[in-house]
Amino acid sequence: MARTARKRALGAVAAVACAALLAACGGGGGDDSADGETTLTWWHNGNNDPLKGYWEGVAADYEAENPGVNIEISALQNEDLRSRLTAALQSNDPPDLFQQWGGGEMAQQVESGLLMDLTEELPEEIESVGGSAAGWQVDGATYGLPWSLGVVGFWYNKALFAEAGVEPPATTEELLSVIDDLEAAGLTPAAVGAGDKWPAAHYWYYAAVRECSEETLTQAGVDLDFSDPCFERAGELVESIVSAQPFNRGFLGTSAQQGATSSAGLLANGKVAMELMGHWNPGVMSGLTEDGEGLGEDLGWFPFPTAPDGEGDQAAALSGGDGFSCSVTAPPECADFLAYVMSPEVQRGFGATGAGIPTVQGTEDSLEDPNLVTVAEYRDQAPYVQLYLDTAYGPNVGGALNDAVSLLFAGESTPADIVAAISSASS
Amino acid sequence: MTLLQHDRGETSADRARARSAQGRPPSRRGSSASADDWRRRGEVLLLVTPALLLFCCFVLLPVAQAAYYSVWSWNGLTPLEDFVGLDNYREALGDPVFRGAIAHNFWIVGLSLLVQLPLGLGVALLLNRPMRGRALLRMLIFVPYVLAEAMAAVIWLLMLQPDGFMDAALESVGLGRAVQLWLGDPGVVMVTMMVVLTWKYVGFAIILFLAGLQGIPPELHEAASLDGASWWQAQRAITLPLLGPTIRIWAFLSMIGSLQLFDLVWIMTGGGPANASSTMATYLISQGFERFRYGYGSAVAVVLFAISLVVALLYQRFVLRRDVADRLGGRRR
């Protein structure tokens, strides 16, 4: 008897203690108090120089001109930043100004009422980046501004191309024959970091840009309907490239950027002739060679070849970039500081660092690297730029797309499977 | 939980015995006894609270939360408003990639036991004999286990690159034809992974077995050798049975670790190529976190939890029970 009573008492005590503790661990969330001083928290992915130091300078300059404003910077590695940002946006205490990649992911944040509408706040700055802002807009309203926007294309080794006697291809037909010629010369034509999935998926995104009309692509970004046959043709185009077997040995496990055996490392060390990659590649490559130079003078760039039979605009570019958004709880100074970040002088300074391609029209002349100048010219001449499709479609459909394309590279799925995978993820 | 109950049962039995030893008749239990009781309750509360706090915050609460989130379609940002019932579970269990991941986990569970048990036992028996440099050997064998998972994974990742250290090493000893795409070939990657896992965790088995071997009284072996038993007979009749509890506990830890395997795989292959090395935990991260499907990820987490729990309970019920019963019985006598 005494034992049951004691058991019960202990049980009750345990239950109460447990409940109290649960309440204790559920709590949290601070509030910033602003006593005349305003603190702006700023999260970005420039965790390496030159960008890290450049942003620090920009923040210091702004603080000097605007007494009473303190800017607290958190420079985080890209993937770290993504996961922490998701958690922070769910909390009561999100960062004020933060990295924004636009597209479907941003649309979710807008839908959840987390972002400040910048349409009225920064009309001039939005105007100054022109069509580049499209990826950062939802229903005509602007929720973020891109400060760097590059296009994806083939980075190639001029010396190896010369050795095989080939020129950069203009059409996909020519690409296949270039692959054959490079192989015949005993070279590995291309590297792809299929282990990271998105580098492989870039082939499909670009194929879709070539095969699908702008209207179809834009509409698919909104209603996630992929029934148009052009999406399957995009897969067939990729399949024709994969079946020519241009890629480095073991490409299914190759990473994009880690070490000399990554796809960027293989190109940088002259082991392969080309790689389809974003505008950041020269910077990554130089870090992966012993002399820190990358390919140097031998590095060239050409756009993704055209598919003459495709319905898409053959001069359109696949792009992606980095922007900033203000959270809805941020003080008004956030938009003001963002305007400063987007000012021509800050954008020119950014272009001069070579860490990206500035978006404000007329500041491209600050670029010093000739390859980046080529990339910027291609971007500016493109009738429209399509945001990376995984970003545009959001993490869920985008992730399913990347998985499905990398399975195609492994020979374990078909063009129709890709369409089926993204259709089922979007339903 | 069961342990707690056993302990409590034991203390009350002890107390009853203590009381009767003092010859105090039950009717004379007065205020001093109940004060004693309250003091004991206070003690229990004081001692249990910190553990209970940690257990509630970091085990019960997350498990309950995961179970709750798992019935919603939720991207982590919007309020919970899209109730989907058991759809997430249906989707997970119907997804060939997740089923493949479960199969990989059980493959790892089985092979870990099959490979590491004889290997660990053999090395432990060797290292238990007096020999020169024994301490150094023991240390070397334990090093991989002490090394952080992330570091071990990166080291292997670098060594196993095409034309990397491993390929060069094989070629230099004339085994160039054995070179594989260690991490890039869907048909090879699980074998590679098993080798790395064995390298990483066999040290743990060895150190546990060594500790168990130290607990076997040498008199038994002396007696056996007086009776003319051979070394093998002695190992079979004395060492193995007495090492049984240690082996069973090690097998338990190994199984649970295999079911929850994440870091090594995530860093070396991310579950690839073509999902050939995915585990339940890597699937959870890539589907739940990377795709912002927190509801679905929670459902996968609940499935992982349920599988681990069932395996743990079955193992306790049918394999460990004897060890626990023996121990408690022994103490009571």
Coordinates of N, CA and C in Angstrom, one line a residue, chain A residues 2-3 6-7 9-10 13-14 17-18 21-22 25-26 82 86 89-90 105 108-109 111-112 114 195 197 249-250 252-253 258 261-262 395-396 399-400 403 407 410 412 425, chain B residues 8-9 12 15 29 37 41 44-45 49 52-53 56-57 60-61 74-78 157 161-163 167 179 181 183-184 186 269-270 273-275 287 290-294:
Chain A
A2 N 1.8 1.3 1.0 CA 2.6 2.5 1.0 C 3.4 2.6 -0.3
R3 N 3.7 1.5 -0.9 CA 4.5 1.6 -2.1 C 3.7 2.2 -3.3
R6 N 3.4 5.9 -2.7 CA 4.7 6.5 -2.9 C 5.0 6.6 -4.4
K7 N 4.6 5.5 -5.1 CA 4.8 5.5 -6.5 C 4.0 6.6 -7.2
A9 N 2.9 9.3 -5.8 CA 3.5 10.7 -5.4 C 4.7 11.0 -6.3
L10 N 5.5 10.0 -6.5 CA 6.7 10.1 -7.3 C 6.3 10.4 -8.7
V13 N 5.1 13.9 -9.0 CA 6.3 14.8 -8.9 C 7.0 14.8 -10.3
A14 N 7.2 13.6 -10.8 CA 7.9 13.5 -12.1 C 7.2 14.2 -13.2
A17 N 7.5 18.0 -12.7 CA 8.8 18.4 -13.1 C 9.0 18.4 -14.6
C18 N 8.5 17.3 -15.2 CA 8.7 17.2 -16.6 C 8.0 18.3 -17.4
L21 N 9.8 21.5 -17.0 CA 11.1 21.5 -17.8 C 10.8 21.7 -19.2
L22 N 9.7 21.1 -19.7 CA 9.3 21.2 -21.1 C 9.0 22.7 -21.4
C25 N 12.2 24.5 -21.6 CA 13.1 24.4 -22.9 C 12.3 24.9 -24.1
G26 N 11.0 25.1 -24.0 CA 10.3 25.6 -25.1 C 10.5 27.1 -25.3
R82 N 22.3 28.6 -45.1 CA 21.0 28.2 -45.5 C 20.2 27.5 -44.3
T86 N 16.9 29.2 -42.1 CA 15.6 28.6 -42.0 C 15.2 28.6 -40.5
L89 N 14.5 32.2 -39.3 CA 13.3 32.8 -39.8 C 12.0 32.3 -39.1
Q90 N 12.1 31.1 -38.5 CA 11.0 30.5 -37.8 C 10.9 31.1 -36.4
E105 N 12.0 29.5 -53.1 CA 12.3 29.6 -51.7 C 11.9 30.9 -51.1
Q108 N 8.1 31.2 -50.7 CA 7.6 30.6 -49.5 C 7.7 31.6 -48.3
Q109 N 8.9 32.3 -48.3 CA 9.1 33.2 -47.2 C 8.1 34.4 -47.3
E111 N 5.1 34.2 -48.7 CA 3.8 33.6 -48.3 C 3.7 33.6 -46.8
S112 N 4.8 33.3 -46.1 CA 4.7 33.3 -44.7 C 4.8 34.6 -44.0
L114 N 7.3 36.9 -44.0 CA 8.5 37.1 -43.3 C 9.3 38.3 -43.9
G195 N 28.3 14.2 -57.9 CA 28.1 13.9 -56.5 C 27.3 14.9 -55.8
K197 N 25.1 16.8 -57.3 CA 23.8 16.8 -58.0 C 23.5 18.0 -58.8
R249 N 36.3 10.1 -65.1 CA 36.1 8.8 -64.5 C 35.5 9.0 -63.1
G250 N 34.5 8.3 -62.8 CA 33.9 8.4 -61.4 C 33.1 9.6 -61.1
L252 N 30.1 10.3 -60.9 CA 28.9 10.2 -60.1 C 29.3 10.5 -58.6
G253 N 30.5 10.3 -58.3 CA 30.9 10.6 -56.9 C 31.8 11.9 -56.8
Q258 N 35.4 20.6 -53.9 CA 36.3 20.2 -52.9 C 37.6 19.5 -53.4
T261 N 40.6 16.9 -56.9 CA 39.9 15.8 -57.7 C 38.4 16.2 -57.9
S262 N 38.0 17.4 -57.4 CA 36.6 17.9 -57.7 C 36.6 18.3 -59.2
P395 N 12.8 24.6 -52.9 CA 13.6 23.5 -52.5 C 13.0 22.1 -52.7
N396 N 11.7 22.0 -52.6 CA 11.1 20.7 -52.7 C 11.1 20.1 -54.2
G399 N 14.7 20.1 -55.5 CA 15.5 19.0 -54.9 C 15.2 17.7 -55.7
A400 N 13.9 17.5 -55.9 CA 13.4 16.3 -56.7 C 14.0 16.3 -58.1
D403 N 17.8 15.4 -57.9 CA 17.9 14.0 -57.7 C 17.7 13.2 -59.0
L407 N 20.2 10.9 -61.3 CA 19.9 9.5 -61.6 C 20.1 9.2 -63.1
A410 N 23.5 8.7 -63.9 CA 23.9 7.4 -63.5 C 23.3 6.3 -64.4
E412 N 20.2 5.6 -64.5 CA 19.1 4.9 -63.8 C 17.8 5.5 -63.9
A425 N 6.5 15.6 -57.1 CA 6.9 16.4 -56.0 C 6.1 17.7 -55.9
Chain B
R8 N 14.3 0.2 -7.5 CA 13.4 0.6 -6.5 C 13.0 -0.6 -5.7
G9 N 12.6 -1.6 -6.4 CA 12.1 -2.9 -5.8 C 13.2 -3.3 -4.8
S12 N 13.4 -1.2 -1.5 CA 12.4 -1.5 -0.5 C 12.5 -2.8 0.1
R15 N 15.2 -2.4 2.6 CA 14.7 -1.7 3.8 C 13.9 -2.6 4.7
R29 N 5.5 1.8 13.4 CA 6.0 2.8 12.4 C 5.3 4.1 12.7
D37 N 10.6 8.7 5.1 CA 10.1 8.5 3.8 C 10.2 9.8 3.0
R41 N 12.2 10.6 -0.5 CA 11.5 11.2 -1.7 C 12.3 12.4 -2.1
V44 N 15.4 11.3 -3.8 CA 15.1 10.8 -5.2 C 14.9 11.9 -6.1
L45 N 14.1 12.9 -5.7 CA 13.8 14.0 -6.5 C 15.0 14.8 -6.9
T49 N 16.2 14.7 -10.8 CA 15.8 15.9 -11.5 C 16.8 16.2 -12.7
L52 N 16.3 13.8 -15.4 CA 14.9 13.9 -15.9 C 14.8 15.2 -16.8
L53 N 15.4 16.3 -16.4 CA 15.4 17.5 -17.2 C 16.0 17.3 -18.6
C56 N 13.8 14.9 -20.6 CA 12.6 15.6 -21.2 C 12.9 16.5 -22.3
C57 N 13.9 17.4 -22.1 CA 14.2 18.4 -23.1 C 14.7 17.8 -24.4
L60 N 12.3 13.3 -24.8 CA 10.8 13.2 -24.9 C 10.2 14.3 -25.8
L61 N 10.7 15.5 -25.5 CA 10.1 16.6 -26.3 C 10.3 16.5 -27.8
W74 N 4.4 20.5 -44.2 CA 4.9 21.7 -43.5 C 6.3 22.0 -44.1
N75 N 6.5 23.3 -44.5 CA 7.8 23.7 -45.0 C 8.7 24.3 -44.0
G76 N 8.3 24.4 -42.7 CA 9.1 24.9 -41.7 C 8.9 26.4 -41.4
L77 N 8.2 27.1 -42.4 CA 8.0 28.5 -42.2 C 6.5 28.9 -42.0
T78 N 5.6 28.3 -42.7 CA 4.2 28.7 -42.6 C 3.6 28.1 -41.3
L157 N 37.7 10.0 -47.7 CA 37.2 10.6 -48.9 C 38.4 11.0 -49.8
Q161 N 39.7 9.0 -53.6 CA 39.4 9.6 -54.9 C 40.0 8.8 -56.1
P162 N 39.4 8.9 -57.3 CA 40.0 8.3 -58.4 C 41.5 8.8 -58.6
D163 N 42.4 7.9 -58.8 CA 43.8 8.2 -58.9 C 44.4 8.8 -57.6
D167 N 44.4 4.2 -54.8 CA 44.7 3.6 -56.2 C 46.2 3.6 -56.4
V179 N 41.9 -1.9 -58.7 CA 41.4 -0.5 -58.5 C 39.9 -0.4 -58.9
L181 N 36.2 2.3 -58.7 CA 35.7 3.6 -58.4 C 35.1 3.5 -57.0
L183 N 34.1 5.2 -54.5 CA 32.9 5.9 -54.1 C 32.1 6.4 -55.2
G184 N 32.5 6.1 -56.5 CA 31.8 6.6 -57.6 C 31.0 5.5 -58.3
P186 N 28.0 2.8 -58.1 CA 26.9 2.3 -57.2 C 27.1 0.9 -56.7
T269 N 29.8 10.3 -49.1 CA 29.0 10.1 -50.4 C 27.7 10.9 -50.4
G270 N 27.3 11.4 -49.3 CA 26.0 12.0 -49.3 C 24.8 11.1 -49.6
P273 N 26.6 7.2 -54.9 CA 26.0 7.7 -56.1 C 24.7 7.0 -56.4
A274 N 23.7 7.7 -57.0 CA 22.4 7.2 -57.3 C 21.8 6.5 -56.1
N275 N 21.9 7.1 -54.9 CA 21.3 6.6 -53.7 C 21.8 5.2 -53.3
Q287 N 15.9 14.7 -47.5 CA 14.5 14.9 -47.9 C 13.8 15.9 -46.9
E290 N 16.9 19.5 -46.6 CA 17.4 20.1 -47.8 C 16.2 20.5 -48.7
R291 N 15.1 19.8 -48.6 CA 13.9 20.1 -49.4 C 12.9 20.9 -48.6
F292 N 13.2 21.3 -47.4 CA 12.3 22.0 -46.6 C 10.9 21.3 -46.4
R293 N 11.0 20.0 -46.2 CA 9.8 19.2 -46.0 C 9.9 18.7 -44.6
Y294 N 9.7 19.6 -43.6 CA 9.9 19.2 -42.2 C 8.8 18.2 -41.7

